[in-house]
């Protein structure tokens, strides 16, 4: 860590010490709401309900500067190999730069290839949607995307998010190697009218390849040329050929697209088939608009920067270990799962870029569920539990059901009520007043204490007009850049994922044992569990 960066962290910690005990609502002087929000025409990121003041924000901006955020951002967009442990550029932004200028990797402009692949995807998606590409039994009725992690969560989340725009064939997503996952999808599909998309950057992921073989076997029972109803999305064209998929239906991408950043390119094919190429282009445009905003907006006007700085404040400075993502937009029901991979696979690292142990905490645990469902499940702990959980609300001005707008208004009221309740809480006097007509004396005190809400719990709210394809693109790119900024400030590589390797290796080694080989070389716990499961039918 440079002395300048160390100084910036120290200054923030000292500031936090001074302000940690005050209450957020006491900060509301003047136009705090405007000063502590970042806004574009269509998006408003409100962080007024946090314990940040002008000095805190300035110290966070100093921290970003000391971490050379501007330099790192320029390096990313210029195609420099900022994924240093894998020696790769990080250019998922090129996939949405469709109307933009050249983007070079090793001196070569990659935009021609990006546009060609997009055009091929669009032609194929159109042929599936208009019926000119058919299965053996006629027009495609169902699409099954088989993939996992970034090859599943992006298109699965996006297809749910854009359900109001879904006018193509039904889309199913199979990810888990658990046979229950694929079995329930195959049960409702007709092999003669189903298109199977095998989505795997590496085309080696064991879950995906196992499910792909299962789907091929299922199809070959009724279809003479099953591979003709398969498409592949991968960087490994030799492996897709070995699987028997015609190169005409293979959509490749380069290694500078990380799995969890890949829904903008071929991995988004199922989403494109669902909503159509036009809507998919609008999604790309939204992402590209956020890229331009991220590069151009200054300081507190920059949404990804401010979202990241609030995240750093809560996690690394205040010490809050988790972050709840709470979309009051049911179509974003898979956003928390999507963000779990995006944020935790990117910033869940214990070693900084130069190989030294991280002296700060890595990124937070990210979790959540759509409101209002969460209110009737885990909000109890958010309001009255002993740990503080910063909450991130997402809410739209309008849903897609104008005839039910009154219900949407109720949804919005609930969202705003939660952030208000988290901030203001309810003190003992107010709690007493609530039950004074029913209890008295010691019992009144006891009952009242259970009804106290400590409050002073921070939240941010992202508000937007409506969840359109364009808006979804903006929102996802916003979160991607937030992860990038947090990674730069922590000094880690947000674009590798070595932490997933050990489990994969051990699973491969354990497979013969669960199939019957001797387990005695394993630790006692593992061997005991194998024995227990074997005795019961494994
Ligand atoms: O195991 C983690 C991971 O490598 C993710 O980063 C990736 O999104 C996922 O597996 C799937 O990988 P692939 O697309 O190569 O099948």
Coordinates of C-alpha atoms and ligand atoms in Angstrom, one line a residue:
X1 CA 0.0 0.0 0.0
X2 CA 1.4 3.4 -0.9
X3 CA 1.9 5.9 1.9
X4 CA -0.7 8.2 0.3
X5 CA -3.3 5.3 0.3
X6 CA -2.4 4.4 3.9
X7 CA -2.9 8.0 4.9
X8 CA -6.3 8.1 3.2
X9 CA -7.4 4.9 5.1
X10 CA -6.1 6.3 8.4
X11 CA -8.0 9.6 7.9
X12 CA -11.2 7.8 7.1
X13 CA -10.8 5.6 10.2
X14 CA -10.2 8.7 12.4
X15 CA -13.2 10.4 10.9
X16 CA -15.4 7.3 11.6
X17 CA -14.2 7.3 15.2
X18 CA -15.5 10.9 15.6
X19 CA -18.9 10.3 14.1
X20 CA -19.7 6.7 14.8
X21 CA -22.1 7.4 17.6
X22 CA -24.3 10.1 16.1
X23 CA -27.7 9.4 14.6
X24 CA -28.3 9.6 10.9
X25 CA -31.5 11.6 11.2
X26 CA -29.7 14.4 13.0
X27 CA -27.7 15.0 9.8
X28 CA -30.8 16.2 7.9
X29 CA -30.0 19.9 7.6
X30 CA -30.5 21.9 4.4
X31 CA -31.0 19.9 1.3
X32 CA -29.2 16.8 2.5
X33 CA -31.3 14.6 0.2
X34 CA -29.9 16.4 -2.9
X35 CA -26.4 16.7 -1.6
X36 CA -26.2 13.0 -0.7
X37 CA -27.6 11.5 -3.8
X38 CA -26.2 11.0 -7.3
X39 CA -28.7 11.5 -10.1
X40 CA -28.9 11.2 -13.8
X41 CA -32.1 11.9 -15.8
X42 CA -33.3 8.3 -15.2
X43 CA -31.6 7.0 -12.0
X44 CA -31.4 8.4 -8.5
X45 CA -29.0 6.9 -6.0
X46 CA -29.9 8.2 -2.6
X47 CA -27.4 7.7 0.2
X48 CA -28.7 10.4 2.5
X49 CA -29.9 7.7 5.0
X50 CA -26.3 6.8 5.9
X51 CA -23.9 8.2 8.5
X52 CA -21.9 10.0 5.8
X53 CA -21.4 13.7 6.0
X54 CA -19.5 16.0 3.6
X55 CA -16.2 15.3 5.3
X56 CA -16.7 11.6 5.1
X57 CA -17.6 11.8 1.4
X58 CA -14.5 13.9 0.7
X59 CA -12.3 11.4 2.5
X60 CA -13.7 8.6 0.5
X61 CA -13.1 10.5 -2.7
X62 CA -9.5 11.1 -1.5
X63 CA -9.2 7.3 -1.0
X64 CA -10.4 6.6 -4.5
X65 CA -7.8 9.1 -5.8
X66 CA -5.1 7.7 -3.7
X67 CA -5.9 4.2 -5.1
X68 CA -5.5 5.7 -8.6
X69 CA -9.0 4.9 -9.6
X70 CA -8.8 7.1 -12.6
X71 CA -5.7 5.4 -13.9
X72 CA -7.1 1.9 -13.3
X73 CA -10.4 2.8 -15.0
X74 CA -8.6 4.2 -18.0
X75 CA -6.5 1.0 -18.1
X76 CA -9.6 -1.2 -18.1
X77 CA -11.3 0.6 -20.9
X78 CA -8.1 0.8 -22.9
X79 CA -7.7 -3.0 -23.0
X80 CA -4.7 -3.2 -20.7
X81 CA -4.2 -6.7 -19.1
X82 CA -5.6 -5.6 -15.7
X83 CA -6.5 -9.2 -14.8
X84 CA -2.9 -9.7 -13.9
X85 CA -3.0 -13.2 -12.5
X86 CA -4.4 -14.5 -15.8
X87 CA -2.7 -12.0 -18.0
X88 CA -5.9 -10.8 -19.6
X89 CA -7.7 -7.6 -20.5
X90 CA -11.1 -6.9 -19.0
X91 CA -13.3 -5.8 -21.8
X92 CA -16.9 -6.9 -21.3
X93 CA -17.6 -3.2 -21.9
X94 CA -16.6 -3.8 -25.6
X95 CA -19.6 -6.1 -25.9
X96 CA -22.0 -3.2 -25.4
X97 CA -19.9 -0.6 -27.2
X98 CA -21.8 -1.3 -30.4
X99 CA -22.1 2.3 -31.6
X100 CA -18.8 3.4 -30.1
X101 CA -15.3 3.7 -31.4
X102 CA -12.5 1.1 -31.7
X103 CA -11.4 -1.0 -28.7
X104 CA -8.0 -2.5 -29.0
X105 CA -6.4 -5.6 -27.4
X106 CA -2.7 -6.1 -28.2
X107 CA -3.0 -3.4 -30.9
X108 CA -6.0 -5.0 -32.6
X109 CA -9.4 -3.5 -32.8
X110 CA -11.9 -6.1 -31.5
X111 CA -15.1 -4.3 -32.4
X112 CA -15.4 -5.8 -35.8
X113 CA -15.5 -9.3 -34.3
X114 CA -17.9 -8.1 -31.5
X115 CA -20.3 -6.7 -34.1
X116 CA -20.1 -9.7 -36.4
X117 CA -20.9 -12.1 -33.5
X118 CA -23.8 -9.9 -32.4
X119 CA -25.1 -9.9 -36.0
X120 CA -24.9 -13.7 -36.1
X121 CA -26.6 -14.0 -32.8
X122 CA -29.4 -11.7 -34.0
X123 CA -29.9 -13.7 -37.2
X124 CA -30.0 -16.9 -35.3
X125 CA -32.4 -15.5 -32.6
X126 CA -34.7 -14.1 -35.3
X127 CA -34.7 -17.5 -37.1
X128 CA -35.7 -19.2 -33.9
X129 CA -38.4 -16.6 -33.1
X130 CA -39.9 -16.5 -36.6
X131 CA -39.9 -20.2 -37.1
X132 CA -37.4 -20.4 -39.9
X133 CA -35.1 -22.4 -37.7
X134 CA -37.1 -25.5 -36.6
X135 CA -36.7 -28.6 -34.6
X136 CA -37.5 -32.0 -36.1
X137 CA -41.1 -31.6 -34.9
X138 CA -41.5 -28.0 -36.2
X139 CA -41.3 -24.5 -34.7
X140 CA -39.2 -24.2 -31.5
X141 CA -41.4 -23.9 -28.5
X142 CA -38.8 -24.2 -25.7
X143 CA -35.2 -23.1 -25.2
X144 CA -33.1 -24.7 -22.5
X145 CA -30.0 -22.8 -21.5
X146 CA -27.5 -25.2 -19.8
X147 CA -24.8 -23.4 -18.0
X148 CA -23.7 -22.5 -14.5
X149 CA -22.4 -19.4 -12.6
X150 CA -21.9 -16.6 -15.1
X151 CA -23.2 -18.8 -17.9
X152 CA -26.5 -19.1 -16.1
X153 CA -27.2 -16.3 -13.7
X154 CA -27.0 -13.4 -16.2
X155 CA -29.4 -14.7 -18.8
X156 CA -31.6 -16.3 -16.1
X157 CA -31.8 -13.1 -14.1
X158 CA -32.3 -11.0 -17.2
X159 CA -35.1 -13.2 -18.6
X160 CA -37.0 -12.8 -15.4
X161 CA -36.3 -9.1 -15.2
X162 CA -37.6 -8.6 -18.7
X163 CA -40.5 -10.9 -18.4
X164 CA -42.9 -8.1 -19.6
X165 CA -40.9 -8.0 -22.9
X166 CA -40.8 -11.8 -23.4
X167 CA -42.5 -12.7 -26.6
X168 CA -40.3 -15.5 -27.9
X169 CA -40.4 -19.3 -27.0
X170 CA -40.4 -20.4 -23.4
X171 CA -36.9 -20.3 -21.8
X172 CA -35.6 -22.7 -19.1
X173 CA -32.4 -22.5 -17.2
X174 CA -30.6 -25.6 -16.0
X175 CA -27.5 -25.2 -13.9
X176 CA -27.2 -27.6 -11.1
X177 CA -25.6 -31.0 -11.5
X178 CA -28.4 -32.3 -9.2
X179 CA -30.5 -34.4 -11.6
X180 CA -33.6 -32.9 -10.1
X181 CA -32.8 -29.7 -12.0
X182 CA -32.6 -31.0 -15.5
X183 CA -35.3 -33.7 -15.0
X184 CA -38.0 -31.1 -14.1
X185 CA -37.2 -29.1 -17.3
X186 CA -37.0 -32.1 -19.6
X187 CA -40.3 -33.3 -18.3
X188 CA -42.1 -30.2 -19.6
X189 CA -40.3 -30.0 -23.0
X190 CA -40.8 -31.8 -26.2
X191 CA -37.5 -32.9 -27.7
X192 CA -38.8 -32.4 -31.2
X193 CA -39.4 -28.7 -30.7
X194 CA -36.7 -27.8 -28.1
X195 CA -33.5 -25.9 -28.7
X196 CA -30.7 -26.7 -26.2
X197 CA -28.0 -24.0 -25.7
X198 CA -24.9 -25.2 -24.0
X199 CA -23.4 -22.1 -22.4
X200 CA -19.9 -22.6 -21.1
X201 CA -17.0 -20.3 -21.6
X202 CA -14.5 -23.1 -21.1
X203 CA -16.8 -26.0 -22.3
X204 CA -15.2 -28.1 -19.5
X205 CA -17.4 -27.2 -16.5
X206 CA -18.4 -30.6 -15.1
X207 CA -22.0 -29.6 -14.2
X208 CA -22.7 -28.1 -17.6
X209 CA -21.1 -30.9 -19.6
X210 CA -22.9 -33.6 -17.6
X211 CA -26.2 -31.8 -18.1
X212 CA -25.5 -31.3 -21.8
X213 CA -24.8 -35.0 -22.3
X214 CA -28.1 -35.8 -20.4
X215 CA -30.0 -33.4 -22.7
X216 CA -28.4 -34.9 -25.8
X217 CA -29.3 -38.5 -24.7
X218 CA -32.9 -37.3 -23.9
X219 CA -33.2 -35.7 -27.3
X220 CA -31.7 -38.7 -29.2
X221 CA -34.5 -40.9 -28.0
X222 CA -36.9 -39.0 -30.3
X223 CA -34.8 -37.0 -32.7
X224 CA -32.6 -38.6 -35.3
X225 CA -30.0 -35.7 -35.3
X226 CA -30.0 -34.3 -31.8
X227 CA -26.9 -32.1 -32.3
X228 CA -28.9 -30.2 -35.0
X229 CA -31.0 -28.8 -32.1
X230 CA -28.0 -27.7 -30.1
X231 CA -26.2 -24.4 -30.0
X232 CA -23.1 -23.5 -28.1
X233 CA -21.8 -20.4 -26.4
X234 CA -18.1 -20.7 -25.7
X235 CA -14.5 -19.6 -26.2
X236 CA -13.5 -23.2 -26.8
X237 CA -14.5 -23.9 -30.4
X238 CA -12.5 -27.2 -30.6
X239 CA -14.5 -28.6 -27.7
X240 CA -17.9 -27.5 -29.1
X241 CA -16.9 -29.2 -32.4
X242 CA -16.0 -32.4 -30.5
X243 CA -19.5 -32.3 -28.9
X244 CA -20.9 -32.3 -32.4
X245 CA -22.3 -28.8 -32.6
X246 CA -22.2 -27.2 -36.1
X247 CA -19.9 -24.2 -36.1
X248 CA -22.8 -22.2 -37.6
X249 CA -24.5 -22.5 -34.2
X250 CA -21.4 -21.8 -32.1
X251 CA -21.1 -18.2 -30.8
X252 CA -17.6 -17.5 -29.5
X253 CA -16.1 -14.8 -27.4
X254 CA -12.7 -13.9 -26.3
X255 CA -10.9 -14.6 -23.0
X256 CA -11.2 -10.9 -22.1
X257 CA -14.8 -11.5 -21.1
X258 CA -15.0 -12.9 -17.6
X259 CA -17.8 -15.4 -16.9
X260 CA -19.7 -13.2 -14.4
X261 CA -19.5 -10.3 -16.9
X262 CA -20.6 -12.2 -19.9
X263 CA -24.3 -11.8 -20.3
X264 CA -23.7 -8.9 -22.8
X265 CA -22.4 -11.2 -25.4
X266 CA -23.1 -14.7 -26.6
X267 CA -24.0 -15.9 -23.1
X268 CA -27.0 -13.6 -23.4
X269 CA -28.4 -15.6 -26.4
X270 CA -31.3 -17.2 -24.5
X271 CA -32.3 -13.7 -23.3
X272 CA -32.1 -12.4 -26.8
X273 CA -34.3 -15.2 -28.1
X274 CA -36.8 -14.5 -25.3
X275 CA -37.1 -10.7 -25.7
X276 CA -35.9 -10.2 -29.3
X277 CA -32.8 -8.6 -30.7
X278 CA -34.2 -5.1 -30.5
X279 CA -34.8 -5.3 -26.8
X280 CA -31.4 -6.9 -26.3
X281 CA -29.8 -4.0 -28.2
X282 CA -31.6 -1.6 -25.8
X283 CA -30.1 -3.6 -22.9
X284 CA -26.7 -3.2 -24.5
X285 CA -27.3 0.5 -25.0
X286 CA -28.2 0.9 -21.3
X287 CA -24.9 -0.7 -20.3
X288 CA -23.0 1.5 -22.8
X289 CA -24.7 4.6 -21.4
X290 CA -23.5 3.6 -17.9
X291 CA -20.0 3.0 -19.2
X292 CA -19.9 6.6 -20.6
X293 CA -21.3 8.0 -17.3
X294 CA -18.8 6.0 -15.3
X295 CA -15.9 7.5 -17.3
X296 CA -17.2 11.0 -17.5
X297 CA -19.2 12.0 -14.4
X298 CA -17.1 13.8 -11.8
X299 CA -16.9 12.9 -8.1
X300 CA -20.2 12.8 -6.3
X301 CA -22.1 12.9 -9.6
X302 CA -20.7 9.4 -10.5
X303 CA -23.2 6.7 -9.6
X304 CA -20.9 3.6 -9.6
X305 CA -18.2 5.6 -7.8
X306 CA -20.6 6.7 -5.0
X307 CA -22.3 3.3 -4.7
X308 CA -18.8 1.8 -4.3
X309 CA -17.7 4.4 -1.8
X310 CA -20.8 3.9 0.4
X311 CA -20.0 0.2 0.2
X312 CA -16.4 0.7 1.3
X313 CA -17.6 3.0 4.1
X314 CA -20.0 0.4 5.4
X315 CA -17.9 -2.7 5.0
X316 CA -14.2 -1.7 5.5
X317 CA -14.7 1.4 7.8
X318 CA -17.9 0.7 9.8
X319 CA -17.2 -3.1 9.8
X320 CA -20.6 -4.2 8.6
X321 CA -19.9 -7.6 7.1
X322 CA -22.9 -8.1 4.9
X323 CA -25.0 -6.2 2.5
X324 CA -28.7 -6.8 1.8
X325 CA -29.9 -6.2 -1.7
X326 CA -33.7 -5.7 -1.6
X327 CA -35.4 -5.1 -4.9
X328 CA -38.9 -3.8 -4.6
X329 CA -39.4 -5.0 -8.1
X330 CA -40.4 -8.6 -8.3
X331 CA -39.0 -9.1 -11.7
X332 CA -35.6 -8.5 -10.2
X333 CA -36.1 -11.6 -7.9
X334 CA -32.8 -13.2 -9.2
X335 CA -30.8 -10.0 -8.9
X336 CA -29.5 -10.8 -5.4
X337 CA -28.2 -14.2 -6.7
X338 CA -26.7 -12.6 -9.7
X339 CA -25.0 -10.0 -7.5
X340 CA -23.7 -12.7 -5.2
X341 CA -21.6 -14.0 -8.0
X342 CA -20.7 -10.7 -9.4
X343 CA -19.6 -9.2 -6.1
X344 CA -18.4 -12.2 -4.1
X345 CA -16.5 -14.0 -6.8
X346 CA -15.0 -10.7 -7.9
X347 CA -14.0 -9.2 -4.5
X348 CA -13.9 -12.2 -2.2
X349 CA -10.1 -12.3 -2.2
X350 CA -7.6 -12.3 0.7
X351 CA -4.5 -11.4 -1.3
X352 CA -3.8 -8.1 -2.9
X353 CA -2.7 -7.7 -6.5
X354 CA 1.0 -7.9 -5.6
X355 CA 0.6 -11.1 -3.6
X356 CA 0.6 -9.6 -0.1
X357 CA -2.0 -10.6 2.4
X358 CA -4.9 -8.1 2.4
X359 CA -4.8 -6.0 5.6
X360 CA -8.4 -5.0 5.1
X361 CA -11.5 -7.1 4.9
X362 CA -12.5 -8.3 1.4
X363 CA -15.8 -7.6 -0.1
X364 CA -19.0 -8.2 1.9
X365 CA -21.4 -11.1 2.0
X366 CA -24.2 -10.1 -0.4
X367 CA -27.7 -11.5 0.0
X368 CA -31.3 -10.5 -0.3
X369 CA -34.8 -11.2 -1.6
X370 CA -37.4 -9.0 -3.2
X371 CA -39.6 -6.8 -1.0
X372 CA -42.2 -7.1 0.3
X373 CA -41.5 -10.9 0.8
X374 CA -38.4 -10.2 2.8
X375 CA -40.4 -8.0 5.2
X376 CA -42.3 -11.1 6.4
X377 CA -39.2 -13.2 6.7
X378 CA -35.8 -11.7 7.7
X379 CA -36.5 -8.0 8.2
X380 CA -37.0 -8.7 11.9
X381 CA -33.3 -9.2 12.3
X382 CA -32.5 -6.2 10.1
X383 CA -34.6 -4.0 12.4
X384 CA -33.9 -5.4 15.8
X385 CA -31.0 -7.9 15.5
X386 CA -27.7 -7.0 17.2
X387 CA -25.7 -6.6 13.9
X388 CA -26.2 -3.7 11.6
X389 CA -26.9 -4.7 8.0
X390 CA -26.7 -2.0 5.4
X391 CA -29.6 -2.3 3.0
X392 CA -29.8 -1.5 -0.7
X393 CA -33.3 -0.9 -2.0
X394 CA -34.3 -0.8 -5.6
X395 CA -37.6 0.7 -6.7
X396 CA -39.3 1.8 -9.9
X397 CA -41.8 4.6 -10.3
X398 CA -44.0 2.3 -12.4
X399 CA -44.5 -1.4 -12.9
X400 CA -45.8 -2.9 -16.1
X401 CA -49.4 -3.4 -15.1
X402 CA -51.1 0.0 -15.4
X403 CA -54.4 -1.5 -14.4
X404 CA -52.8 -2.5 -11.0
X405 CA -50.9 0.7 -10.4
X406 CA -52.6 1.1 -7.0
X407 CA -50.8 -2.1 -6.0
X408 CA -47.5 -0.8 -7.3
X409 CA -48.0 2.3 -5.1
X410 CA -48.4 0.1 -2.1
X411 CA -45.2 -1.6 -3.0
X412 CA -43.4 1.8 -3.2
X413 CA -44.9 2.9 0.1
X414 CA -43.5 -0.3 1.7
X415 CA -40.0 0.3 0.2
X416 CA -39.8 3.9 1.5
X417 CA -41.3 2.9 4.9
X418 CA -38.5 0.4 5.4
X419 CA -35.7 2.8 4.8
X420 CA -37.4 5.3 7.0
X421 CA -38.0 2.8 9.8
X422 CA -34.4 1.6 9.6
X423 CA -33.2 5.2 10.0
X424 CA -35.5 6.6 12.6
X425 CA -36.4 3.5 14.6
X426 CA -38.8 3.8 17.6
X427 CA -37.6 4.8 21.0
X428 CA -38.7 3.5 24.4
X429 CA -41.2 6.4 25.0
X430 CA -42.9 5.8 21.7
X431 CA -42.9 2.0 22.4
X432 CA -44.4 2.6 25.8
X433 CA -47.1 4.8 24.3
X434 CA -48.0 2.0 21.9
X435 CA -48.9 -0.5 24.7
X436 CA -49.8 1.8 27.6
X437 CA -53.5 1.0 27.2
X438 CA -52.8 -2.7 27.7
X439 CA -50.0 -3.0 30.3
X440 CA -48.8 -1.1 33.4
X441 CA -45.8 -1.1 35.8
X442 CA -43.0 -3.6 35.2
X443 CA -45.0 -5.4 32.6
X444 CA -45.4 -2.2 30.6
X445 CA -41.6 -1.7 30.7
X446 CA -41.0 -5.3 29.6
X447 CA -43.5 -5.2 26.8
X448 CA -42.3 -1.8 25.6
X449 CA -38.7 -2.9 25.4
X450 CA -39.6 -5.6 22.9
X451 CA -41.2 -2.9 20.7
X452 CA -38.2 -0.6 20.6
X453 CA -36.5 -0.2 17.2
X454 CA -32.9 1.0 17.6
X455 CA -32.9 2.7 14.2
X456 CA -29.8 4.5 13.0
X457 CA -29.4 1.7 10.4
X458 CA -28.1 2.8 7.1
X459 CA -29.6 2.2 3.6
X460 CA -29.3 3.4 0.1
X461 CA -32.0 3.5 -2.5
X462 CA -31.7 3.2 -6.2
X463 CA -34.9 4.7 -7.9
X464 CA -35.7 4.5 -11.6
X465 CA -38.7 5.1 -13.8
X466 CA -39.4 1.6 -15.0
X467 CA -37.5 -1.7 -15.5
X468 CA -37.1 -1.6 -19.2
X469 CA -34.3 -3.4 -21.2
X470 CA -32.4 -0.2 -21.3
X471 CA -32.7 0.4 -17.6
X472 CA -31.7 -3.2 -16.8
X473 CA -28.5 -2.6 -18.8
X474 CA -27.8 0.6 -16.9
X475 CA -28.4 -1.1 -13.5
X476 CA -26.2 -4.2 -14.2
X477 CA -23.4 -2.0 -15.6
X478 CA -23.7 0.2 -12.5
X479 CA -23.2 -2.8 -10.3
X480 CA -20.3 -4.1 -12.4
X481 CA -18.5 -0.7 -12.1
X482 CA -19.2 -0.6 -8.4
X483 CA -17.4 -3.9 -8.0
X484 CA -14.5 -2.6 -10.1
X485 CA -14.2 0.5 -7.9
X486 CA -14.3 -1.4 -4.7
X487 CA -11.7 -3.9 -6.1
X488 CA -9.4 -1.1 -7.1
X489 CA -9.6 0.6 -3.6
X490 CA -8.9 -2.8 -1.9
X491 CA -6.0 -3.4 -4.3
X492 CA -7.2 -6.8 -5.4
X493 CA -7.8 -8.5 -8.8
X494 CA -11.6 -8.5 -9.2
X495 CA -11.4 -10.6 -12.4
X496 CA -9.9 -14.0 -11.4
X497 CA -11.6 -16.7 -9.2
X498 CA -9.0 -19.0 -7.9
X499 CA -11.1 -19.7 -4.8
X500 CA -13.4 -22.0 -6.8
X501 CA -10.7 -24.4 -7.9
X502 CA -9.9 -26.5 -4.8
X503 CA -13.5 -27.7 -4.4
X504 CA -13.6 -28.7 -8.1
X505 CA -10.3 -30.6 -7.8
X506 CA -11.5 -32.4 -4.6
X507 CA -14.8 -33.3 -6.2
X508 CA -13.1 -34.9 -9.1
X509 CA -10.9 -36.9 -6.7
X510 CA -13.9 -37.9 -4.6
X511 CA -16.0 -39.2 -7.4
X512 CA -14.4 -42.7 -7.5
X513 CA -14.9 -42.9 -3.7
X514 CA -18.6 -42.0 -3.8
X515 CA -18.9 -44.6 -6.6
X516 CA -17.4 -47.3 -4.3
X517 CA -13.6 -47.0 -4.0
X518 CA -11.9 -47.1 -0.7
X519 CA -12.4 -44.0 1.4
X520 CA -9.9 -44.8 4.1
X521 CA -7.4 -42.2 2.8
X522 CA -9.8 -39.4 3.5
X523 CA -10.2 -37.6 6.8
X524 CA -12.5 -39.3 9.3
X525 CA -15.4 -36.9 8.8
X526 CA -15.4 -37.3 5.0
X527 CA -15.0 -41.1 5.2
X528 CA -17.7 -41.3 7.9
X529 CA -20.2 -39.3 5.7
X530 CA -19.4 -41.5 2.7
X531 CA -20.0 -44.6 4.9
X532 CA -23.3 -43.2 6.2
X533 CA -24.6 -42.4 2.7
X534 CA -23.3 -45.7 1.2
X535 CA -25.2 -47.6 3.9
X536 CA -28.3 -45.7 2.8
X537 CA -28.1 -46.2 -1.0
X538 CA -25.4 -44.0 -2.3
Ligands
LIG1 O1 -16.4 -22.0 -11.1 C1 -16.6 -20.7 -11.3 C2 -16.7 -20.4 -12.7 O2 -15.5 -20.4 -13.4 C3 -17.4 -19.0 -12.9 O3 -16.5 -18.0 -12.8 C4 -18.1 -19.2 -14.2 O4 -19.0 -18.2 -14.4 C5 -18.6 -20.5 -14.1 O5 -17.6 -21.3 -13.4 C6 -19.0 -21.3 -15.3 O6 -17.8 -21.4 -16.2 P1 -18.0 -21.8 -17.7 O7 -18.8 -20.8 -18.4 O8 -16.6 -22.0 -18.2 O9 -18.7 -23.2 -17.7

